[in-house]
Short mmCIF file of C-alpha atoms in Angstrom, two decimals:
data_model
loop_
_atom_site.label_atom_id
_atom_site.label_comp_id
_atom_site.label_asym_id
_atom_site.label_seq_id
_atom_site.Cartn_x
_atom_site.Cartn_y
_atom_site.Cartn_z
CA ASP A 28 72.02 100.82 80.55
CA GLN A 29 74.34 103.78 81.09
CA GLN A 30 72.30 106.80 80.07
CA VAL A 31 75.01 109.29 81.04
CA LYS A 32 78.51 108.43 79.90
CA GLN A 33 81.86 109.90 80.78
CA ASN A 34 84.28 108.01 78.59
CA SER A 35 87.47 109.46 80.05
CA PRO A 36 88.14 108.02 83.50
CA SER A 37 91.01 110.44 84.08
CA LEU A 38 92.54 113.66 82.80
CA SER A 39 95.79 115.45 83.64
CA VAL A 40 96.25 119.14 82.94
CA GLN A 41 98.97 121.65 83.75
CA GLU A 42 98.12 124.44 86.15
CA GLY A 43 96.88 127.51 84.30
CA ARG A 44 95.75 125.59 81.24
CA ILE A 45 92.20 124.69 80.23
CA SER A 46 90.56 121.50 81.47
CA ILE A 47 87.82 120.07 79.28
CA LEU A 48 85.66 117.30 80.66
CA ASN A 49 83.22 115.59 78.35
CA CYS A 50 79.90 113.85 78.83
CA ASP A 51 77.47 112.11 76.48
CA TYR A 52 73.90 111.10 77.15
CA THR A 53 71.43 108.86 75.40
CA ASN A 54 68.07 109.80 76.89
CA SER A 55 66.48 112.54 74.78
CA MET A 56 64.04 113.23 77.63
CA PHE A 57 66.80 114.77 79.75
CA ASP A 58 66.13 118.48 80.06
CA TYR A 59 68.49 119.60 82.80
CA PHE A 60 72.17 118.88 83.23
CA LEU A 61 74.53 119.33 86.15
CA TRP A 62 78.17 118.92 87.05
CA TYR A 63 79.32 117.86 90.50
CA LYS A 64 82.80 117.77 91.99
CA LYS A 65 83.82 115.19 94.54
CA TYR A 66 86.82 115.10 96.84
CA PRO A 67 87.81 111.86 98.61
CA ALA A 68 85.76 111.06 101.73
CA GLU A 69 83.25 113.80 100.95
CA GLY A 70 79.89 113.86 99.20
CA PRO A 71 79.61 115.39 95.72
CA THR A 72 79.36 119.17 95.60
CA PHE A 73 77.22 120.96 93.03
CA LEU A 74 79.29 122.97 90.57
CA ILE A 75 77.20 124.28 87.68
CA SER A 76 74.06 123.42 85.74
CA ILE A 77 72.39 124.12 82.43
CA SER A 78 68.86 123.86 81.14
CA SER A 79 68.21 122.22 77.78
CA ILE A 80 66.89 125.53 76.44
CA LYS A 81 70.39 126.97 76.67
CA ASP A 82 73.66 126.01 75.03
CA LYS A 83 76.07 127.68 77.42
CA ASN A 84 76.24 128.65 81.06
CA GLU A 85 79.18 130.35 82.72
CA ASP A 86 80.11 130.78 86.36
CA GLY A 87 83.52 132.24 87.02
CA ARG A 88 86.19 129.83 85.81
CA PHE A 89 83.60 127.19 84.95
CA THR A 90 81.60 127.03 81.71
CA VAL A 91 79.26 124.27 80.63
CA PHE A 92 78.39 123.80 76.97
CA LEU A 93 75.42 121.78 75.75
CA ASN A 94 75.04 120.37 72.23
CA LYS A 95 71.58 118.82 72.16
CA SER A 96 71.79 117.52 68.63
CA ALA A 97 74.90 115.56 69.55
CA LYS A 98 73.61 114.74 73.05
CA HIS A 99 76.90 116.01 74.39
CA LEU A 100 77.96 118.40 77.08
CA SER A 101 81.30 119.58 78.29
CA LEU A 102 82.72 121.40 81.28
CA HIS A 103 85.54 123.87 80.72
CA ILE A 104 87.70 125.05 83.60
CA VAL A 105 89.92 128.03 82.83
CA PRO A 106 92.46 128.52 84.27
CA SER A 107 92.87 125.18 85.99
CA GLN A 108 94.16 125.25 89.56
CA PRO A 109 95.62 122.46 91.73
CA GLY A 110 92.57 122.73 94.02
CA ASP A 111 90.42 121.66 91.07
CA SER A 112 91.90 118.16 91.32
CA ALA A 113 88.90 115.96 92.09
CA VAL A 114 86.45 113.57 90.48
CA TYR A 115 83.89 115.33 88.30
CA PHE A 116 80.47 113.81 87.71
CA CYS A 117 78.14 114.75 84.90
CA ALA A 118 74.45 114.33 85.76
CA ALA A 119 71.11 114.72 84.05
CA SER A 120 67.45 115.02 84.96
CA ASP A 121 64.31 114.39 82.92
CA SER A 122 61.98 116.24 85.25
CA GLY A 123 62.93 119.85 84.73
CA GLY A 124 65.16 119.88 87.72
CA TYR A 125 62.97 117.90 90.06
CA GLN A 126 63.18 114.41 91.48
CA LYS A 127 65.94 111.99 90.56
CA VAL A 128 69.18 112.65 88.77
CA THR A 129 71.18 110.19 86.69
CA PHE A 130 74.94 110.37 87.15
CA GLY A 131 77.83 109.41 84.91
CA THR A 132 80.77 107.35 86.14
CA GLY A 133 83.03 110.33 86.71
CA THR A 134 86.31 111.73 85.40
CA LYS A 135 89.24 112.14 87.76
CA LEU A 136 90.97 115.44 87.05
CA GLN A 137 94.52 116.03 88.16
CA VAL A 138 95.89 119.54 87.84
CA ILE A 139 99.67 119.48 87.93
CA PRO A 140 101.39 122.48 89.52
CA ASP B 1 72.83 125.18 109.39
CA THR B 2 75.71 122.74 108.97
CA GLY B 3 74.42 121.12 105.81
CA VAL B 4 73.29 117.53 105.29
CA SER B 5 74.40 115.27 108.10
CA GLN B 6 74.76 111.50 107.81
CA ASN B 7 75.42 109.01 110.57
CA PRO B 8 77.32 106.88 111.02
CA ARG B 9 80.20 107.76 108.69
CA HIS B 10 81.38 104.17 108.60
CA LYS B 11 79.65 100.89 109.35
CA ILE B 12 81.14 97.41 109.27
CA THR B 13 78.67 94.60 109.65
CA LYS B 14 78.54 90.86 109.26
CA ARG B 15 76.58 89.36 106.42
CA GLY B 16 73.01 88.73 107.44
CA GLN B 17 72.82 91.53 109.98
CA ASN B 18 70.49 94.52 109.74
CA VAL B 19 71.83 98.06 109.52
CA THR B 20 70.19 101.48 109.71
CA PHE B 21 71.57 104.79 108.50
CA ARG B 22 70.31 108.23 109.37
CA CYS B 23 70.21 111.43 107.32
CA ASP B 24 69.41 114.90 108.62
CA PRO B 25 68.75 117.24 105.68
CA ILE B 26 69.06 120.99 105.57
CA SER B 27 66.13 122.22 107.64
CA GLU B 28 64.32 124.21 104.97
CA HIS B 29 64.71 121.49 102.33
CA ASN B 30 61.54 119.47 101.81
CA ARG B 31 63.02 117.02 99.30
CA LEU B 32 65.33 114.22 100.38
CA TYR B 33 67.12 111.67 98.24
CA TRP B 34 69.11 108.50 98.86
CA TYR B 35 71.81 107.38 96.45
CA ARG B 36 74.30 104.53 96.50
CA GLN B 37 77.81 104.72 95.08
CA THR B 38 80.08 101.78 94.44
CA LEU B 39 83.74 101.92 93.47
CA GLY B 40 84.31 103.39 90.03
CA GLN B 41 80.69 104.29 89.54
CA GLY B 42 78.65 107.43 89.90
CA PRO B 43 75.91 107.74 92.50
CA GLU B 44 72.84 105.62 91.68
CA PHE B 45 69.38 106.79 92.66
CA LEU B 46 67.60 104.73 95.31
CA THR B 47 64.61 106.72 96.51
CA TYR B 48 63.15 110.19 96.93
CA PHE B 49 60.91 111.88 99.49
CA GLN B 50 58.93 115.05 99.27
CA ASN B 51 58.17 115.93 102.87
CA GLU B 52 57.13 112.60 104.44
CA ALA B 53 55.88 111.04 101.21
CA GLN B 54 58.11 108.54 99.43
CA LEU B 55 57.41 109.44 95.80
CA GLU B 56 59.77 107.21 93.87
CA LYS B 57 61.78 104.05 94.45
CA SER B 58 64.41 102.59 92.16
CA ARG B 59 64.31 98.94 91.18
CA LEU B 60 67.73 98.85 92.87
CA LEU B 61 65.83 99.12 96.16
CA SER B 62 65.08 95.47 96.80
CA ASP B 63 62.64 94.22 99.44
CA ARG B 64 65.50 94.16 101.93
CA PHE B 65 65.77 97.95 101.75
CA SER B 66 63.34 100.32 103.39
CA ALA B 67 63.45 104.07 103.80
CA GLU B 68 61.35 106.32 105.94
CA ARG B 69 61.01 109.99 106.59
CA PRO B 70 58.64 110.46 109.51
CA LYS B 71 57.27 113.97 109.90
CA GLY B 72 59.22 115.09 106.86
CA SER B 73 62.38 115.77 108.79
CA PHE B 74 65.22 113.24 109.13
CA SER B 75 65.25 110.02 107.13
CA THR B 76 66.43 106.50 107.82
CA LEU B 77 67.55 103.83 105.38
CA GLU B 78 67.45 100.27 106.68
CA ILE B 79 69.00 97.26 105.02
CA GLN B 80 67.87 93.88 106.30
CA ARG B 81 69.85 90.67 105.97
CA THR B 82 72.86 92.46 104.51
CA GLU B 83 74.81 90.86 101.66
CA GLN B 84 78.37 91.54 100.53
CA GLY B 85 76.98 93.24 97.42
CA ASP B 86 75.45 95.89 99.67
CA SER B 87 78.93 97.21 100.45
CA ALA B 88 78.93 100.77 99.10
CA MET B 89 78.81 104.43 100.03
CA TYR B 90 75.25 105.47 100.83
CA LEU B 91 74.68 109.14 100.09
CA CYS B 92 71.84 111.34 101.23
CA ALA B 93 71.00 114.65 99.58
CA SER B 94 68.38 117.31 100.00
CA SER B 95 66.99 120.15 97.92
CA PRO B 96 64.56 123.02 98.47
CA PRO B 97 60.99 123.18 97.15
CA THR B 98 62.21 124.90 94.00
CA GLY B 99 63.84 121.70 92.81
CA ILE B 100 67.45 121.06 91.95
CA HIS B 101 68.19 124.00 89.73
CA GLY B 102 70.87 124.87 92.24
CA GLY B 103 71.83 121.25 92.60
CA TYR B 104 71.38 118.87 95.46
CA THR B 105 73.30 119.31 98.69
CA PHE B 106 74.88 115.98 99.53
CA GLY B 107 76.01 114.69 102.87
CA SER B 108 79.40 113.06 103.32
CA GLY B 109 77.87 109.60 103.12
CA THR B 110 77.87 106.42 105.15
CA ARG B 111 80.37 103.81 103.99
CA LEU B 112 79.01 100.31 104.55
CA THR B 113 81.28 97.30 104.53
CA VAL B 114 79.66 93.87 104.77
CA VAL B 115 82.07 91.12 105.79
#
């Protein structure tokens, strides 16, 4: 039962353009959402998060949008840079930011110079 | 503080052997988590400690798996009688008492290969 779904296994974007990574979830109890970035041979690194009481959170080039009615969130990266090339995981928590987190399967982003 | 440290980085073992992994969290973090990641999948939750108390265990954590966190500092994850299906990256993460609003801090993981 995949409660957090990332339906695009990969995405290629030109440097300088916008990258949009999508994520859907099925568990309506999720109240906190996070994005992680992972480089090969390293652990995931926290990128940005959003509480279910918000619909947008921005941090520099990264913006996360949450559409609760559609159970959908997206990560926008503008402008995309070659160093952004990595696997991006969407994750969700049903405990207000405590305890366990449920991860999606990841989207591999390639930013082409 | 150098972050979350995991040892060893790689472990190759024969089927049926026991293995133990160690995780040293960030010193001021009282919460510690173990996850497992297989190829093409996201990390899957295994277990969670708050200080020395193991508060939650996933059904993925069979009887062959045991985790400890004595004195609320480092943690160990032991797998007994390893099987080929145990081959995966085992990730440890920690977070401060305020929860994960800033996200976990993950270690680099221990890659287990069972042959």
